[in-house]
PDB file of C-alpha atoms in Angstrom:
ATOM      1  CA  MET E  98      -0.026   0.034   0.093  1.00 45.00           C
ATOM      2  CA  ARG E  99       2.830   2.424   0.802  1.00 50.00           C
ATOM      3  CA  LEU E 100       4.334   1.840  -2.767  1.00 49.00           C
ATOM      4  CA  GLY E 101       1.073   3.141  -4.267  1.00 50.00           C
ATOM      5  CA  HIS E 102       0.849   6.156  -2.030  1.00 57.00           C
ATOM      6  CA  GLY E 103       4.580   7.077  -2.931  1.00 59.00           C
ATOM      7  CA  GLY E 104       3.769   6.587  -6.612  1.00 66.00           C
ATOM      8  CA  GLY E 105       1.030   9.058  -6.358  1.00 76.00           C
ATOM      9  CA  SER E 106       3.160  11.716  -4.790  1.00 83.00           C
ATOM     10  CA  MET E 107       5.732  10.999  -7.527  1.00 84.00           C
ATOM     11  CA  ALA E 108       3.173  11.656 -10.155  1.00 84.00           C
ATOM     12  CA  LEU E 109       2.053  14.763  -8.444  1.00 85.00           C
ATOM     13  CA  LEU E 110       5.615  15.989  -8.261  1.00 83.00           C
ATOM     14  CA  SER E 111       6.202  15.065 -11.880  1.00 84.00           C
ATOM     15  CA  LEU E 112       3.063  16.987 -12.863  1.00 84.00           C
ATOM     16  CA  ILE E 113       4.226  20.028 -10.961  1.00 88.00           C
ATOM     17  CA  ILE E 114       7.718  19.993 -12.716  1.00 88.00           C
ATOM     18  CA  SER E 115       5.963  19.470 -16.184  1.00 85.00           C
ATOM     19  CA  ALA E 116       3.682  22.462 -15.470  1.00 84.00           C
ATOM     20  CA  ALA E 117       6.621  24.666 -14.349  1.00 83.00           C
ATOM     21  CA  ALA E 118       8.513  23.526 -17.450  1.00 83.00           C
ATOM     22  CA  LEU E 119       5.676  24.387 -19.617  1.00 84.00           C
ATOM     23  CA  VAL E 120       5.303  27.771 -18.051  1.00 84.00           C
ATOM     24  CA  GLY E 121       8.919  28.420 -18.499  1.00 83.00           C
ATOM     25  CA  VAL E 122       8.673  27.603 -22.299  1.00 83.00           C
ATOM     26  CA  ALA E 123       5.636  29.955 -22.692  1.00 82.00           C
ATOM     27  CA  VAL E 124       7.464  32.704 -20.931  1.00 83.00           C
ATOM     28  CA  SER E 125      10.421  32.201 -23.020  1.00 85.00           C
ATOM     29  CA  LEU E 126       8.459  32.189 -26.238  1.00 83.00           C
ATOM     30  CA  ILE E 127       6.792  35.445 -25.146  1.00 84.00           C
ATOM     31  CA  TYR E 128      10.078  37.086 -24.535  1.00 80.00           C
ATOM     32  CA  GLN E 129      11.547  35.695 -27.692  1.00 85.00           C
ATOM     33  CA  SER E 130       8.567  37.155 -29.682  1.00 80.00           C
ATOM     34  CA  ARG E 131       8.977  40.580 -28.020  1.00 76.00           C
ATOM     35  CA  GLN E 132      12.627  40.586 -28.756  1.00 81.00           C
ATOM     36  CA  THR E 133      11.939  39.762 -32.332  1.00 80.00           C
ATOM     37  CA  ARG E 134       9.468  42.466 -32.708  1.00 75.00           C
ATOM     38  CA  LEU E 135      11.779  45.036 -31.127  1.00 72.00           C
ATOM     39  CA  SER E 136      14.637  43.812 -33.560  1.00 79.00           C
ATOM     40  CA  ARG E 137      12.291  44.433 -36.589  1.00 77.00           C
ATOM     41  CA  GLU E 138      11.354  47.843 -35.248  1.00 74.00           C
ATOM     42  CA  GLU E 139      14.888  48.884 -34.827  1.00 76.00           C
ATOM     43  CA  ASN E 140      15.693  47.645 -38.355  1.00 77.00           C
ATOM     44  CA  MET E 141      12.865  49.762 -39.571  1.00 75.00           C
ATOM     45  CA  ARG E 142      14.077  52.850 -37.843  1.00 76.00           C
ATOM     46  CA  ALA E 143      17.654  52.280 -38.971  1.00 81.00           C
ATOM     47  CA  SER E 144      16.502  52.173 -42.549  1.00 80.00           C
ATOM     48  CA  HIS E 145      14.410  55.262 -42.033  1.00 77.00           C
ATOM     49  CA  ARG E 146      17.492  57.120 -40.510  1.00 80.00           C
ATOM     50  CA  GLU E 147      19.540  56.090 -43.502  1.00 86.00           C
ATOM     51  CA  LEU E 148      17.043  57.435 -46.022  1.00 81.00           C
ATOM     52  CA  LEU E 149      16.776  60.687 -44.188  1.00 82.00           C
ATOM     53  CA  VAL E 150      20.490  61.125 -43.928  1.00 84.00           C
ATOM     54  CA  MET E 151      20.719  60.483 -47.617  1.00 86.00           C
ATOM     55  CA  SER E 152      18.130  63.103 -48.261  1.00 82.00           C
ATOM     56  CA  ILE E 153      19.987  65.511 -46.015  1.00 81.00           C
ATOM     57  CA  ASN E 154      23.215  65.167 -47.827  1.00 84.00           C
ATOM     58  CA  ASP E 155      21.666  64.979 -51.486  1.00 85.00           C
ATOM     59  CA  GLU E 156      19.130  67.647 -52.557  1.00 84.00           C
ATOM     60  CA  ILE E 157      18.375  65.560 -55.706  1.00 85.00           C
ATOM     61  CA  LEU E 158      16.971  62.696 -53.493  1.00 84.00           C
ATOM     62  CA  ARG E 159      14.656  64.951 -51.513  1.00 82.00           C
ATOM     63  CA  PRO E 160      11.778  65.075 -53.841  1.00 83.00           C
ATOM     64  CA  GLY E 161      11.593  61.268 -53.524  1.00 82.00           C
ATOM     65  CA  TRP E 162       9.726  61.774 -50.202  1.00 79.00           C
ATOM     66  CA  GLY E 163       6.836  63.274 -52.103  1.00 77.00           C
ATOM     67  CA  SER E 164       6.845  66.200 -49.916  1.00 74.00           C
ATOM     68  CA  PRO E 165       7.486  70.007 -50.759  1.00 78.00           C
ATOM     69  CA  LEU E 166      10.976  69.771 -49.289  1.00 77.00           C
ATOM     70  CA  ALA E 167      12.459  70.234 -52.859  1.00 76.00           C
ATOM     71  CA  GLU E 168      10.774  73.774 -52.934  1.00 83.00           C
ATOM     72  CA  LEU E 169      12.657  74.872 -49.856  1.00 86.00           C
ATOM     73  CA  PRO E 170      16.146  76.311 -50.028  1.00 90.00           C
ATOM     74  CA  ASP E 171      18.765  73.734 -49.376  1.00 89.00           C
ATOM     75  CA  ALA E 172      19.796  74.791 -45.958  1.00 92.00           C
ATOM     76  CA  THR E 173      16.083  74.879 -44.737  1.00 92.00           C
ATOM     77  CA  ALA E 174      15.286  71.563 -46.277  1.00 90.00           C
ATOM     78  CA  ARG E 175      18.307  69.980 -44.643  1.00 91.00           C
ATOM     79  CA  GLN E 176      17.254  71.502 -41.217  1.00 93.00           C
ATOM     80  CA  MET E 177      13.730  70.139 -41.644  1.00 92.00           C
ATOM     81  CA  LEU E 178      15.030  66.651 -42.420  1.00 92.00           C
ATOM     82  CA  PHE E 179      17.410  66.949 -39.502  1.00 92.00           C
ATOM     83  CA  SER E 180      14.553  68.035 -37.158  1.00 94.00           C
ATOM     84  CA  ASN E 181      12.521  64.981 -38.351  1.00 92.00           C
ATOM     85  CA  LEU E 182      15.418  62.628 -37.421  1.00 92.00           C
ATOM     86  CA  ILE E 183      15.361  64.224 -33.890  1.00 95.00           C
ATOM     87  CA  VAL E 184      11.511  63.750 -33.479  1.00 96.00           C
ATOM     88  CA  SER E 185      11.601  60.344 -34.872  1.00 93.00           C
ATOM     89  CA  TRP E 186      14.317  59.403 -32.548  1.00 92.00           C
ATOM     90  CA  TRP E 187      12.333  60.576 -29.587  1.00 95.00           C
ATOM     91  CA  HIS E 188       9.267  58.889 -30.920  1.00 94.00           C
ATOM     92  CA  SER E 189      11.296  55.552 -31.027  1.00 90.00           C
ATOM     93  CA  ALA E 190      12.529  55.948 -27.555  1.00 92.00           C
ATOM     94  CA  TYR E 191       8.865  56.685 -26.352  1.00 94.00           C
ATOM     95  CA  MET E 192       7.594  53.661 -28.123  1.00 90.00           C
ATOM     96  CA  ILE E 193       9.947  51.337 -26.463  1.00 88.00           C
ATOM     97  CA  LYS E 194       9.404  52.994 -23.098  1.00 90.00           C
ATOM     98  CA  GLU E 195      12.882  54.483 -22.897  1.00 91.00           C
ATOM     99  CA  THR E 196      11.335  57.837 -22.251  1.00 94.00           C
ATOM    100  CA  THR E 197       8.236  59.040 -20.138  1.00 96.00           C
ATOM    101  CA  ASP E 198       5.526  61.511 -20.909  1.00 97.00           C
ATOM    102  CA  GLN E 199       7.361  64.099 -18.741  1.00 97.00           C
ATOM    103  CA  GLN E 200      10.657  63.411 -20.517  1.00 97.00           C
ATOM    104  CA  VAL E 201       9.141  63.883 -23.879  1.00 97.00           C
ATOM    105  CA  SER E 202       7.416  67.080 -22.851  1.00 97.00           C
ATOM    106  CA  LEU E 203      10.624  68.416 -21.558  1.00 97.00           C
ATOM    107  CA  LEU E 204      12.488  67.564 -24.810  1.00 97.00           C
ATOM    108  CA  PHE E 205       9.784  69.150 -26.828  1.00 97.00           C
ATOM    109  CA  ARG E 206       9.770  72.404 -24.593  1.00 96.00           C
ATOM    110  CA  ASP E 207      13.447  72.857 -25.319  1.00 96.00           C
ATOM    111  CA  PHE E 208      13.138  71.798 -28.971  1.00 97.00           C
ATOM    112  CA  PHE E 209      10.488  74.427 -29.570  1.00 97.00           C
ATOM    113  CA  GLN E 210      12.550  77.164 -28.367  1.00 95.00           C
ATOM    114  CA  GLY E 211      14.313  77.211 -31.730  1.00 94.00           C
ATOM    115  CA  GLU E 212      12.726  78.720 -34.853  1.00 94.00           C
ATOM    116  CA  ILE E 213      13.723  75.911 -37.175  1.00 95.00           C
ATOM    117  CA  SER E 214      12.223  73.401 -34.852  1.00 95.00           C
ATOM    118  CA  ARG E 215       8.871  75.309 -34.504  1.00 96.00           C
ATOM    119  CA  ALA E 216       8.787  75.640 -38.353  1.00 94.00           C
ATOM    120  CA  TYR E 217       9.406  72.025 -38.660  1.00 95.00           C
ATOM    121  CA  TRP E 218       6.605  71.069 -36.459  1.00 96.00           C
ATOM    122  CA  GLY E 219       4.299  73.547 -38.053  1.00 94.00           C
ATOM    123  CA  ARG E 220       4.839  71.865 -41.342  1.00 92.00           C
ATOM    124  CA  ALA E 221       5.034  68.302 -40.103  1.00 93.00           C
ATOM    125  CA  ARG E 222       2.432  68.046 -37.335  1.00 92.00           C
ATOM    126  CA  ALA E 223      -0.443  67.217 -39.598  1.00 92.00           C
ATOM    127  CA  GLY E 224       1.490  64.314 -40.969  1.00 91.00           C
ATOM    128  CA  TRP E 225       2.249  63.088 -37.509  1.00 93.00           C
ATOM    129  CA  HIS E 226      -1.463  63.293 -36.569  1.00 91.00           C
ATOM    130  CA  GLU E 227      -2.347  61.207 -39.768  1.00 92.00           C
ATOM    131  CA  LEU E 228       0.363  58.696 -39.059  1.00 88.00           C
ATOM    132  CA  ALA E 229      -0.967  58.151 -35.516  1.00 89.00           C
ATOM    133  CA  ARG E 230      -4.541  57.797 -36.620  1.00 89.00           C
ATOM    134  CA  ALA E 231      -3.707  55.658 -39.499  1.00 91.00           C
ATOM    135  CA  GLY E 232      -1.496  53.383 -37.180  1.00 84.00           C
ATOM    136  CA  ASN E 233      -4.066  53.208 -34.695  1.00 82.00           C
ATOM    137  CA  SER E 234      -1.505  53.604 -31.928  1.00 86.00           C
ATOM    138  CA  ALA E 235      -2.651  55.188 -28.723  1.00 92.00           C
ATOM    139  CA  LYS E 236       1.113  55.559 -27.724  1.00 92.00           C
ATOM    140  CA  THR E 237       1.827  57.444 -31.008  1.00 93.00           C
ATOM    141  CA  ARG E 238      -1.222  59.603 -30.418  1.00 94.00           C
ATOM    142  CA  ARG E 239      -0.059  60.360 -26.967  1.00 96.00           C
ATOM    143  CA  PHE E 240       3.325  61.385 -28.286  1.00 96.00           C
ATOM    144  CA  VAL E 241       1.810  63.756 -30.841  1.00 96.00           C
ATOM    145  CA  ALA E 242      -0.452  65.175 -28.175  1.00 96.00           C
ATOM    146  CA  LEU E 243       2.593  65.873 -25.958  1.00 97.00           C
ATOM    147  CA  ALA E 244       4.346  67.610 -28.854  1.00 97.00           C
ATOM    148  CA  ASN E 245       1.392  69.836 -29.527  1.00 95.00           C
ATOM    149  CA  GLU E 246       0.811  70.794 -25.999  1.00 96.00           C
ATOM    150  CA  GLU E 247       4.386  72.056 -25.978  1.00 96.00           C
ATOM    151  CA  TYR E 248       3.997  73.652 -29.244  1.00 96.00           C
ATOM    152  CA  ARG E 249       0.935  75.344 -28.326  1.00 95.00           C
ATOM    153  CA  ALA E 250       2.591  76.656 -25.150  1.00 94.00           C
ATOM    154  CA  VAL E 251       5.201  78.537 -27.479  1.00 92.00           C
ATOM    155  CA  VAL E 252       3.298  79.340 -30.653  1.00 88.00           C
ATOM    156  CA  PRO E 253       0.055  81.313 -30.631  1.00 78.00           C
ATOM    157  CA  ALA E 254      -3.021  79.380 -31.754  1.00 70.00           C
ATOM    158  CA  GLY E 255      -3.452  81.364 -35.014  1.00 55.00           C
ATOM    159  CA  ASP E 256      -0.025  80.216 -36.357  1.00 56.00           C
TER     160      ASP E 256
END
């Protein structure tokens, strides 16, 4: 009789170990999936950066964006593209939770002290709004809202 009882506790112990191993595998798969997604996002950001840098350095390539950058003087177009690199970098950091709402607000508060930065956001904010709506990302919508709050604090509503 004792042998049967010991076998039951061994089966229970085996079941507990199997369940723990299964949970470990599930957690590992979730972590691996998250890492894969983050890696894909980083690759996309790196490609975007490369395209922007190419456009900053070559005015012939700028019209490829389909935007009115080609109509701007070279120096202004380059400044707008550079400003876009900065905001895109902040957006990426915000999306992966490397910056908080408060940090983003502080970054934009300083950013909008510059004339070029204000001009950039004045031209680009509608596109950022469209991007946020199209992507259905609450986090991107929040990022754009934070930028707009700081922009409105510096630029009168009529501008």
